[in-house]
Amino acid sequence: AGTEHRVLGLSMAAALVAVVLADPVRSRLRDQARQWVGQQRRPAAAALETFGARMTRAVPMDELLLQLTENLRSTLGPLGAEVWTGSDGVLERTVSVPERPRARITLAGAELAAVSRARVSGNAWAAVWLPTVLADAGGPGGRALRIASVTHLGKLLGLLVVVRSGDERGFTDDDDRVLAEVARQVGLALH
């Protein structure tokens, strides 16, 4: 009788442990499966957290920008993400996911001033101030984009560009806030 009670007690404890652990494991496996098949994007804040953590380590800048671009694509821009870098109004597409050929834009005068002062902007703004980037990212037809200016002390050091389908949910204020903060951190890193 004592052995039966002990076996019953151990069985109940094992069942309790299984119940407690099953839900988090199932949830994690479901999220992983959705990520593998592309059904779910990570929250936008994940790009910010990931970049901040990697920036504190001694990761080479080109690797850091590639990882950032991959994170931006998985969190904000499923159709693509790009990082443009440069100085004195000359910017080059440094990294893009999916990979695209290098491109260069030159900004001067009012264009340079407007882009340097902008935080996060969309298609309409890009049509006026960065039409080349808008056209290069797929144009206004069916695609929504956000461009964040990367600056430090008022000096333009680059752009972050994310693109999603116009059929998807629109960019939120939280998306824009995260993109602006990532751009600020990239500005510090490039400086």
Coordinates of N, CA and C in Angstrom, one line a residue:
A1 N 0.8 -1.2 0.0 CA 0.0 0.0 0.0 C 0.9 1.3 0.0
G2 N 2.0 1.2 0.8 CA 2.9 2.4 0.8 C 3.5 2.7 -0.5
T3 N 3.9 1.6 -1.3 CA 4.5 1.8 -2.6 C 3.5 2.3 -3.6
E4 N 2.3 1.9 -3.5 CA 1.2 2.4 -4.4 C 1.0 3.9 -4.2
H5 N 1.0 4.3 -2.9 CA 0.8 5.7 -2.6 C 2.0 6.6 -3.1
R6 N 3.2 6.0 -3.0 CA 4.3 6.7 -3.5 C 4.3 6.8 -5.0
V7 N 4.0 5.7 -5.7 CA 3.8 5.8 -7.1 C 2.8 6.7 -7.6
L8 N 1.6 6.7 -6.9 CA 0.5 7.6 -7.2 C 1.0 9.1 -7.0
G9 N 1.7 9.3 -5.9 CA 2.2 10.7 -5.6 C 3.2 11.2 -6.6
L10 N 4.1 10.3 -7.0 CA 5.1 10.6 -8.1 C 4.4 10.8 -9.4
S11 N 3.4 10.0 -9.7 CA 2.6 10.2 -11.0 C 1.9 11.6 -11.0
M12 N 1.3 11.9 -9.9 CA 0.6 13.2 -9.8 C 1.6 14.4 -9.9
A13 N 2.8 14.2 -9.3 CA 3.8 15.3 -9.4 C 4.3 15.4 -10.9
A14 N 4.5 14.3 -11.5 CA 4.9 14.3 -12.9 C 3.8 14.9 -13.8
A15 N 2.6 14.6 -13.5 CA 1.5 15.2 -14.3 C 1.4 16.7 -14.1
L16 N 1.6 17.2 -12.9 CA 1.6 18.6 -12.6 C 2.8 19.3 -13.3
V17 N 3.9 18.7 -13.3 CA 5.1 19.3 -14.0 C 4.8 19.4 -15.5
A18 N 4.2 18.3 -16.0 CA 3.9 18.3 -17.5 C 2.9 19.4 -17.8
V19 N 1.9 19.6 -17.0 CA 0.9 20.6 -17.2 C 1.5 22.0 -17.1
V20 N 2.3 22.2 -16.1 CA 3.0 23.5 -16.0 C 3.9 23.9 -17.2
L21 N 4.6 22.9 -17.6 CA 5.6 23.1 -18.7 C 5.0 23.0 -20.1
A22 N 3.9 22.4 -20.3 CA 3.4 22.1 -21.6 C 3.0 23.4 -22.3
D23 N 2.3 24.3 -21.6 CA 1.8 25.5 -22.3 C 2.9 26.4 -22.8
P24 N 4.0 26.7 -22.0 CA 5.0 27.6 -22.5 C 5.8 26.9 -23.7
V25 N 6.0 25.6 -23.5 CA 6.7 24.9 -24.6 C 5.9 24.9 -25.9
R26 N 4.6 24.6 -25.8 CA 3.7 24.6 -26.9 C 3.7 26.0 -27.6
S27 N 3.6 27.0 -26.8 CA 3.6 28.4 -27.3 C 4.9 28.7 -28.0
R28 N 6.0 28.3 -27.4 CA 7.3 28.6 -28.0 C 7.4 27.8 -29.3
L29 N 7.0 26.6 -29.4 CA 7.1 25.8 -30.6 C 6.2 26.4 -31.7
R30 N 5.0 26.8 -31.3 CA 4.1 27.4 -32.3 C 4.7 28.7 -32.9
D31 N 5.2 29.6 -32.0 CA 5.9 30.8 -32.5 C 7.0 30.5 -33.4
Q32 N 7.8 29.5 -33.0 CA 9.0 29.2 -33.9 C 8.5 28.6 -35.2
A33 N 7.5 27.8 -35.2 CA 7.0 27.3 -36.5 C 6.4 28.4 -37.4
R34 N 5.7 29.4 -36.8 CA 5.2 30.5 -37.5 C 6.3 31.3 -38.1
Q35 N 7.4 31.5 -37.3 CA 8.5 32.3 -37.8 C 9.2 31.6 -39.0
W36 N 9.3 30.2 -38.9 CA 9.9 29.5 -40.0 C 9.1 29.6 -41.3
V37 N 7.8 29.7 -41.2 CA 7.0 29.7 -42.4 C 6.6 31.2 -42.7
G38 N 7.1 32.1 -41.9 CA 6.9 33.5 -42.2 C 5.5 34.1 -41.9
Q39 N 4.8 33.4 -41.0 CA 3.4 33.8 -40.7 C 3.4 34.9 -39.6
Q40 N 4.5 35.1 -38.9 CA 4.4 36.1 -37.8 C 5.7 36.8 -37.8
R41 N 5.6 38.1 -37.7 CA 6.8 39.0 -37.5 C 7.0 39.2 -36.0
R42 N 8.3 39.4 -35.7 CA 8.6 39.7 -34.3 C 8.1 41.2 -34.0
P43 N 7.9 41.5 -32.8 CA 7.5 42.9 -32.5 C 8.6 43.9 -32.9
A44 N 8.1 45.1 -33.2 CA 9.1 46.1 -33.7 C 10.1 46.4 -32.7
A45 N 9.8 46.4 -31.4 CA 10.8 46.7 -30.4 C 11.9 45.7 -30.3
A46 N 11.8 44.5 -30.9 CA 12.8 43.5 -30.9 C 14.0 44.0 -31.7
A47 N 13.8 44.8 -32.8 CA 14.9 45.4 -33.5 C 15.7 46.3 -32.7
L48 N 15.0 47.1 -31.9 CA 15.7 48.1 -31.0 C 16.5 47.4 -29.9
E49 N 15.9 46.4 -29.3 CA 16.6 45.6 -28.2 C 17.8 44.9 -28.8
T50 N 17.7 44.3 -29.9 CA 18.7 43.5 -30.5 C 19.9 44.4 -30.9
F51 N 19.6 45.5 -31.6 CA 20.7 46.4 -32.0 C 21.4 47.0 -30.8
G52 N 20.7 47.4 -29.8 CA 21.3 48.0 -28.6 C 22.2 47.0 -28.0
A53 N 21.8 45.7 -27.9 CA 22.6 44.7 -27.2 C 23.9 44.4 -28.0
R54 N 23.7 44.4 -29.4 CA 24.9 44.1 -30.2 C 25.9 45.2 -30.3
M55 N 25.3 46.5 -30.2 CA 26.2 47.6 -30.3 C 27.2 47.7 -29.1
T56 N 26.8 47.1 -27.9 CA 27.7 47.1 -26.8 C 28.8 46.2 -26.9
R57 N 28.7 45.2 -27.8 CA 29.8 44.3 -28.0 C 30.7 44.7 -29.2
A58 N 31.8 44.1 -29.3 CA 32.8 44.5 -30.3 C 32.5 43.8 -31.6
V59 N 31.3 44.1 -32.2 CA 30.9 43.6 -33.5 C 31.3 44.6 -34.6
P60 N 32.0 44.1 -35.6 CA 32.4 45.0 -36.7 C 31.2 45.7 -37.3
M61 N 31.4 47.0 -37.7 CA 30.3 47.8 -38.2 C 29.5 47.1 -39.4
D62 N 30.2 46.5 -40.3 CA 29.5 45.9 -41.5 C 28.6 44.8 -41.0
E63 N 29.1 44.0 -40.1 CA 28.3 42.9 -39.5 C 27.1 43.4 -38.7
L64 N 27.3 44.5 -37.9 CA 26.3 45.1 -37.1 C 25.2 45.6 -38.0
L65 N 25.5 46.3 -39.1 CA 24.5 46.8 -40.0 C 23.8 45.7 -40.8
L66 N 24.4 44.6 -41.1 CA 23.8 43.5 -41.7 C 22.7 42.9 -40.8
Q67 N 23.1 42.7 -39.5 CA 22.2 42.1 -38.5 C 21.1 43.1 -38.3
L68 N 21.3 44.4 -38.2 CA 20.3 45.4 -38.1 C 19.3 45.3 -39.2
T69 N 19.8 45.2 -40.4 CA 18.9 45.2 -41.6 C 18.0 43.9 -41.6
E70 N 18.6 42.8 -41.2 CA 17.9 41.5 -41.1 C 16.8 41.7 -40.1
N71 N 17.1 42.3 -38.9 CA 16.1 42.5 -37.9 C 15.0 43.5 -38.3
L72 N 15.4 44.5 -39.0 CA 14.4 45.5 -39.5 C 13.4 44.8 -40.4
R73 N 13.9 43.9 -41.3 CA 13.1 43.2 -42.2 C 12.1 42.2 -41.5
S74 N 12.6 41.5 -40.5 CA 11.8 40.6 -39.7 C 10.8 41.3 -38.8
T75 N 11.0 42.5 -38.4 CA 10.1 43.2 -37.5 C 9.3 44.2 -38.2
L76 N 9.8 45.0 -39.1 CA 9.0 46.1 -39.7 C 8.8 46.1 -41.1
G77 N 9.7 45.6 -41.9 CA 9.6 45.7 -43.4 C 9.8 44.3 -44.1
P78 N 8.7 43.5 -44.1 CA 8.9 42.2 -44.7 C 9.2 42.1 -46.1
L79 N 9.0 43.2 -46.9 CA 9.3 43.3 -48.3 C 10.8 43.7 -48.5
G80 N 11.4 44.3 -47.4 CA 12.8 44.7 -47.6 C 13.2 45.7 -46.5
A81 N 14.4 45.8 -46.3 CA 15.0 46.8 -45.4 C 16.4 47.2 -45.9
E82 N 16.7 48.4 -45.8 CA 18.0 48.9 -46.3 C 18.6 49.9 -45.3
V83 N 20.0 49.9 -45.3 CA 20.7 50.9 -44.6 C 21.6 51.7 -45.6
W84 N 21.4 53.0 -45.6 CA 22.2 53.8 -46.5 C 23.2 54.6 -45.5
T85 N 24.5 54.7 -45.9 CA 25.4 55.5 -45.1 C 26.2 56.4 -46.0
G86 N 26.8 57.4 -45.3 CA 27.6 58.4 -46.1 C 27.8 59.7 -45.3
S87 N 28.2 60.7 -46.0 CA 28.4 62.0 -45.4 C 28.4 63.1 -46.5
D88 N 28.3 64.3 -46.0 CA 28.4 65.4 -46.9 C 27.3 65.3 -48.0
G89 N 26.2 64.7 -47.7 CA 25.1 64.6 -48.7 C 25.2 63.5 -49.7
V90 N 26.2 62.7 -49.6 CA 26.4 61.6 -50.5 C 26.2 60.3 -49.7
L91 N 25.1 59.6 -50.1 CA 24.7 58.4 -49.4 C 24.7 57.2 -50.3
E92 N 25.2 56.0 -49.8 CA 25.2 54.8 -50.6 C 24.4 53.7 -49.9
R93 N 23.7 52.9 -50.6 CA 23.0 51.8 -50.0 C 24.2 50.8 -49.6
T94 N 24.3 50.7 -48.3 CA 25.4 49.9 -47.8 C 25.0 48.4 -47.6
V95 N 23.8 48.2 -47.1 CA 23.3 46.9 -46.8 C 21.8 46.9 -47.2
S96 N 21.3 45.8 -47.8 CA 19.9 45.6 -48.0 C 19.6 44.1 -47.9
V97 N 18.4 43.9 -47.4 CA 17.8 42.5 -47.3 C 16.4 42.6 -47.9
P98 N 16.1 41.9 -49.0 CA 17.0 41.1 -49.8 C 18.1 41.9 -50.4
E99 N 19.1 41.2 -50.8 CA 20.3 41.9 -51.3 C 20.0 42.6 -52.6
R100 N 20.4 43.8 -52.7 CA 20.2 44.6 -53.9 C 21.5 45.3 -54.3
P101 N 21.7 45.7 -55.6 CA 23.0 46.3 -55.9 C 23.2 47.7 -55.2
R102 N 24.4 48.0 -55.1 CA 24.7 49.3 -54.4 C 24.1 50.4 -55.3
A103 N 23.7 51.5 -54.6 CA 23.2 52.7 -55.3 C 23.7 53.9 -54.5
R104 N 23.7 55.0 -55.2 CA 24.2 56.3 -54.6 C 23.2 57.4 -54.8
I105 N 23.0 58.2 -53.8 CA 22.2 59.5 -54.0 C 23.1 60.6 -53.5
T106 N 22.9 61.8 -54.1 CA 23.5 63.0 -53.7 C 22.5 64.0 -53.3
L107 N 22.6 64.5 -52.1 CA 21.6 65.5 -51.6 C 22.4 66.8 -51.4
A108 N 21.7 67.9 -51.7 CA 22.3 69.2 -51.5 C 21.2 70.2 -51.2
G109 N 21.6 71.4 -50.7 CA 20.7 72.5 -50.4 C 19.5 72.1 -49.6
A110 N 18.3 72.4 -50.1 CA 17.0 72.2 -49.4 C 16.8 70.7 -49.2
E111 N 17.1 69.8 -50.1 CA 17.0 68.4 -50.0 C 17.8 67.9 -48.8
L112 N 19.0 68.3 -48.7 CA 19.9 67.8 -47.6 C 19.4 68.3 -46.3
A113 N 18.9 69.6 -46.2 CA 18.4 70.2 -45.0 C 17.1 69.4 -44.6
A114 N 16.2 69.2 -45.5 CA 15.0 68.5 -45.2 C 15.2 67.1 -44.7
V115 N 16.1 66.3 -45.4 CA 16.3 65.0 -45.0 C 17.1 64.9 -43.7
S116 N 18.0 65.8 -43.4 CA 18.7 65.9 -42.2 C 17.8 66.2 -41.0
R117 N 16.7 66.9 -41.2 CA 15.8 67.3 -40.1 C 14.7 66.3 -39.9
A118 N 14.4 65.5 -40.9 CA 13.3 64.5 -40.8 C 13.6 63.4 -39.8
R119 N 12.6 62.9 -39.2 CA 12.7 61.8 -38.3 C 12.3 60.5 -39.0
V120 N 11.0 60.2 -39.1 CA 10.5 59.0 -39.8 C 9.5 59.5 -40.7
S121 N 9.6 59.2 -42.0 CA 8.7 59.7 -43.0 C 8.2 58.6 -43.9
G122 N 7.1 58.8 -44.7 CA 6.5 57.8 -45.5 C 6.6 58.2 -47.0
N123 N 5.7 57.5 -47.8 CA 5.7 57.6 -49.2 C 5.6 59.1 -49.7
A124 N 4.6 59.8 -49.2 CA 4.3 61.2 -49.7 C 5.6 62.1 -49.5
W125 N 6.2 62.0 -48.3 CA 7.4 62.8 -48.0 C 8.5 62.4 -48.9
A126 N 8.7 61.1 -49.1 CA 9.8 60.5 -50.0 C 9.6 61.0 -51.4
A127 N 8.3 61.1 -51.9 CA 8.1 61.5 -53.2 C 8.6 62.9 -53.5
V128 N 8.6 63.7 -52.5 CA 9.1 65.1 -52.6 C 10.6 65.2 -52.4
W129 N 11.1 64.6 -51.3 CA 12.5 64.8 -50.9 C 13.4 63.7 -51.3
L130 N 13.0 62.4 -51.4 CA 13.8 61.3 -51.8 C 13.1 60.5 -52.9
P131 N 12.8 61.1 -54.0 CA 12.1 60.3 -55.0 C 12.9 59.1 -55.6
T132 N 14.2 59.2 -55.6 CA 15.0 58.1 -56.1 C 14.9 56.9 -55.2
V133 N 14.9 57.1 -53.9 CA 14.8 56.1 -52.9 C 13.4 55.5 -53.0
L134 N 12.4 56.3 -53.1 CA 11.0 55.8 -53.2 C 10.9 54.9 -54.5
A135 N 11.3 55.4 -55.6 CA 11.2 54.6 -56.8 C 12.1 53.3 -56.8
D136 N 13.2 53.4 -56.1 CA 14.1 52.3 -56.0 C 13.5 51.2 -55.1
A137 N 12.7 51.6 -54.1 CA 12.1 50.7 -53.1 C 10.8 50.1 -53.7
G138 N 10.5 50.4 -54.9 CA 9.3 49.8 -55.4 C 8.2 50.8 -55.8
G139 N 8.5 52.0 -55.6 CA 7.5 53.0 -56.0 C 6.3 53.1 -55.1
P140 N 5.5 54.0 -55.3 CA 4.3 54.2 -54.5 C 3.2 53.1 -54.7
G141 N 3.3 52.4 -55.8 CA 2.2 51.5 -56.2 C 2.2 50.3 -55.3
G142 N 1.3 50.2 -54.4 CA 1.1 49.0 -53.6 C 2.1 48.7 -52.5
R143 N 3.1 49.6 -52.3 CA 4.1 49.4 -51.2 C 4.1 50.6 -50.3
A144 N 4.2 50.3 -49.0 CA 4.3 51.4 -48.0 C 5.7 51.3 -47.5
L145 N 6.3 52.5 -47.4 CA 7.7 52.5 -46.8 C 7.8 53.6 -45.8
R146 N 8.8 53.4 -44.9 CA 9.2 54.3 -43.9 C 10.7 54.6 -44.1
I147 N 11.0 55.8 -44.0 CA 12.5 56.2 -44.1 C 12.8 57.0 -42.8
A148 N 13.8 56.6 -42.1 CA 14.3 57.3 -40.9 C 15.7 57.8 -41.2
S149 N 15.8 59.1 -41.0 CA 17.1 59.8 -41.2 C 18.0 59.4 -40.0
V150 N 19.3 59.0 -40.3 CA 20.3 58.7 -39.3 C 21.2 59.9 -39.2
T151 N 21.1 60.6 -38.1 CA 21.9 61.8 -37.9 C 22.6 61.8 -36.6
H152 N 23.6 62.6 -36.5 CA 24.3 62.9 -35.2 C 24.7 64.3 -35.2
L153 N 24.2 65.0 -34.2 CA 24.5 66.5 -34.0 C 24.1 67.2 -35.3
G154 N 22.9 66.8 -35.9 CA 22.4 67.5 -37.0 C 23.0 67.1 -38.4
K155 N 24.0 66.3 -38.4 CA 24.7 65.9 -39.6 C 24.1 64.6 -40.1
L156 N 23.7 64.5 -41.4 CA 23.1 63.4 -42.0 C 24.2 62.3 -42.2
L157 N 24.0 61.1 -41.6 CA 25.0 60.0 -41.7 C 24.4 58.8 -42.5
G158 N 23.1 58.9 -42.7 CA 22.5 57.7 -43.4 C 21.0 57.7 -43.4
L159 N 20.4 56.6 -43.8 CA 19.0 56.4 -43.9 C 18.7 55.0 -43.5
L160 N 17.6 54.7 -42.8 CA 17.1 53.4 -42.7 C 15.8 53.4 -43.5
V161 N 15.6 52.3 -44.3 CA 14.4 52.2 -45.2 C 13.8 50.9 -44.9
V162 N 12.5 50.8 -44.6 CA 11.8 49.6 -44.5 C 10.6 49.6 -45.4
V163 N 10.2 48.5 -46.0 CA 9.2 48.4 -47.0 C 8.2 47.3 -46.7
R164 N 6.9 47.5 -46.7 CA 5.9 46.5 -46.6 C 4.9 46.7 -47.6
S165 N 4.1 45.7 -47.8 CA 3.0 45.7 -48.8 C 2.0 46.7 -48.4
G166 N 1.4 47.4 -49.3 CA 0.3 48.3 -49.0 C -1.0 47.5 -48.5
D167 N -1.0 46.2 -48.7 CA -2.1 45.4 -48.3 C -2.0 45.1 -46.8
E168 N -0.8 45.2 -46.2 CA -0.6 44.9 -44.8 C -1.1 46.0 -43.9
R169 N -1.2 45.8 -42.6 CA -1.6 46.9 -41.7 C -0.6 48.0 -41.9
G170 N -1.1 49.2 -41.7 CA -0.2 50.4 -41.9 C 0.8 50.5 -40.7
F171 N 1.8 51.3 -41.0 CA 2.8 51.5 -39.9 C 2.1 52.3 -38.8
T172 N 2.5 51.9 -37.6 CA 1.9 52.5 -36.4 C 2.8 53.5 -35.8
D173 N 2.3 54.3 -34.9 CA 3.1 55.2 -34.1 C 4.3 54.5 -33.4
D174 N 4.0 53.3 -32.9 CA 5.0 52.6 -32.2 C 6.1 52.1 -33.2
D175 N 5.7 51.7 -34.4 CA 6.7 51.3 -35.4 C 7.6 52.5 -35.7
D176 N 7.0 53.7 -35.9 CA 7.8 54.9 -36.2 C 8.7 55.3 -35.0
R177 N 8.2 55.1 -33.8 CA 9.0 55.4 -32.6 C 10.2 54.5 -32.5
V178 N 10.0 53.2 -32.8 CA 11.1 52.3 -32.7 C 12.1 52.6 -33.8
L179 N 11.6 52.8 -35.0 CA 12.5 53.1 -36.2 C 13.3 54.4 -35.9
A180 N 12.7 55.4 -35.3 CA 13.4 56.6 -34.9 C 14.5 56.4 -33.9
E181 N 14.2 55.5 -32.9 CA 15.2 55.2 -31.9 C 16.3 54.4 -32.4
V182 N 16.0 53.4 -33.3 CA 17.1 52.7 -33.9 C 18.0 53.6 -34.8
A183 N 17.4 54.5 -35.5 CA 18.1 55.5 -36.3 C 19.1 56.3 -35.4
R184 N 18.6 56.7 -34.2 CA 19.4 57.5 -33.3 C 20.6 56.7 -32.9
Q185 N 20.4 55.4 -32.5 CA 21.5 54.5 -32.1 C 22.5 54.3 -33.2
V186 N 21.9 54.1 -34.4 CA 22.8 53.9 -35.6 C 23.7 55.2 -35.8
G187 N 23.1 56.3 -35.6 CA 23.8 57.6 -35.7 C 25.0 57.7 -34.7
L188 N 24.7 57.2 -33.5 CA 25.8 57.2 -32.5 C 26.9 56.2 -32.9
A189 N 26.5 55.0 -33.4 CA 27.4 54.0 -33.8 C 28.3 54.5 -35.0
L190 N 27.6 55.2 -36.0 CA 28.4 55.6 -37.2 C 29.3 56.8 -36.8
H191 N 28.9 57.6 -35.9 CA 29.7 58.8 -35.5 C 31.0 58.3 -34.9

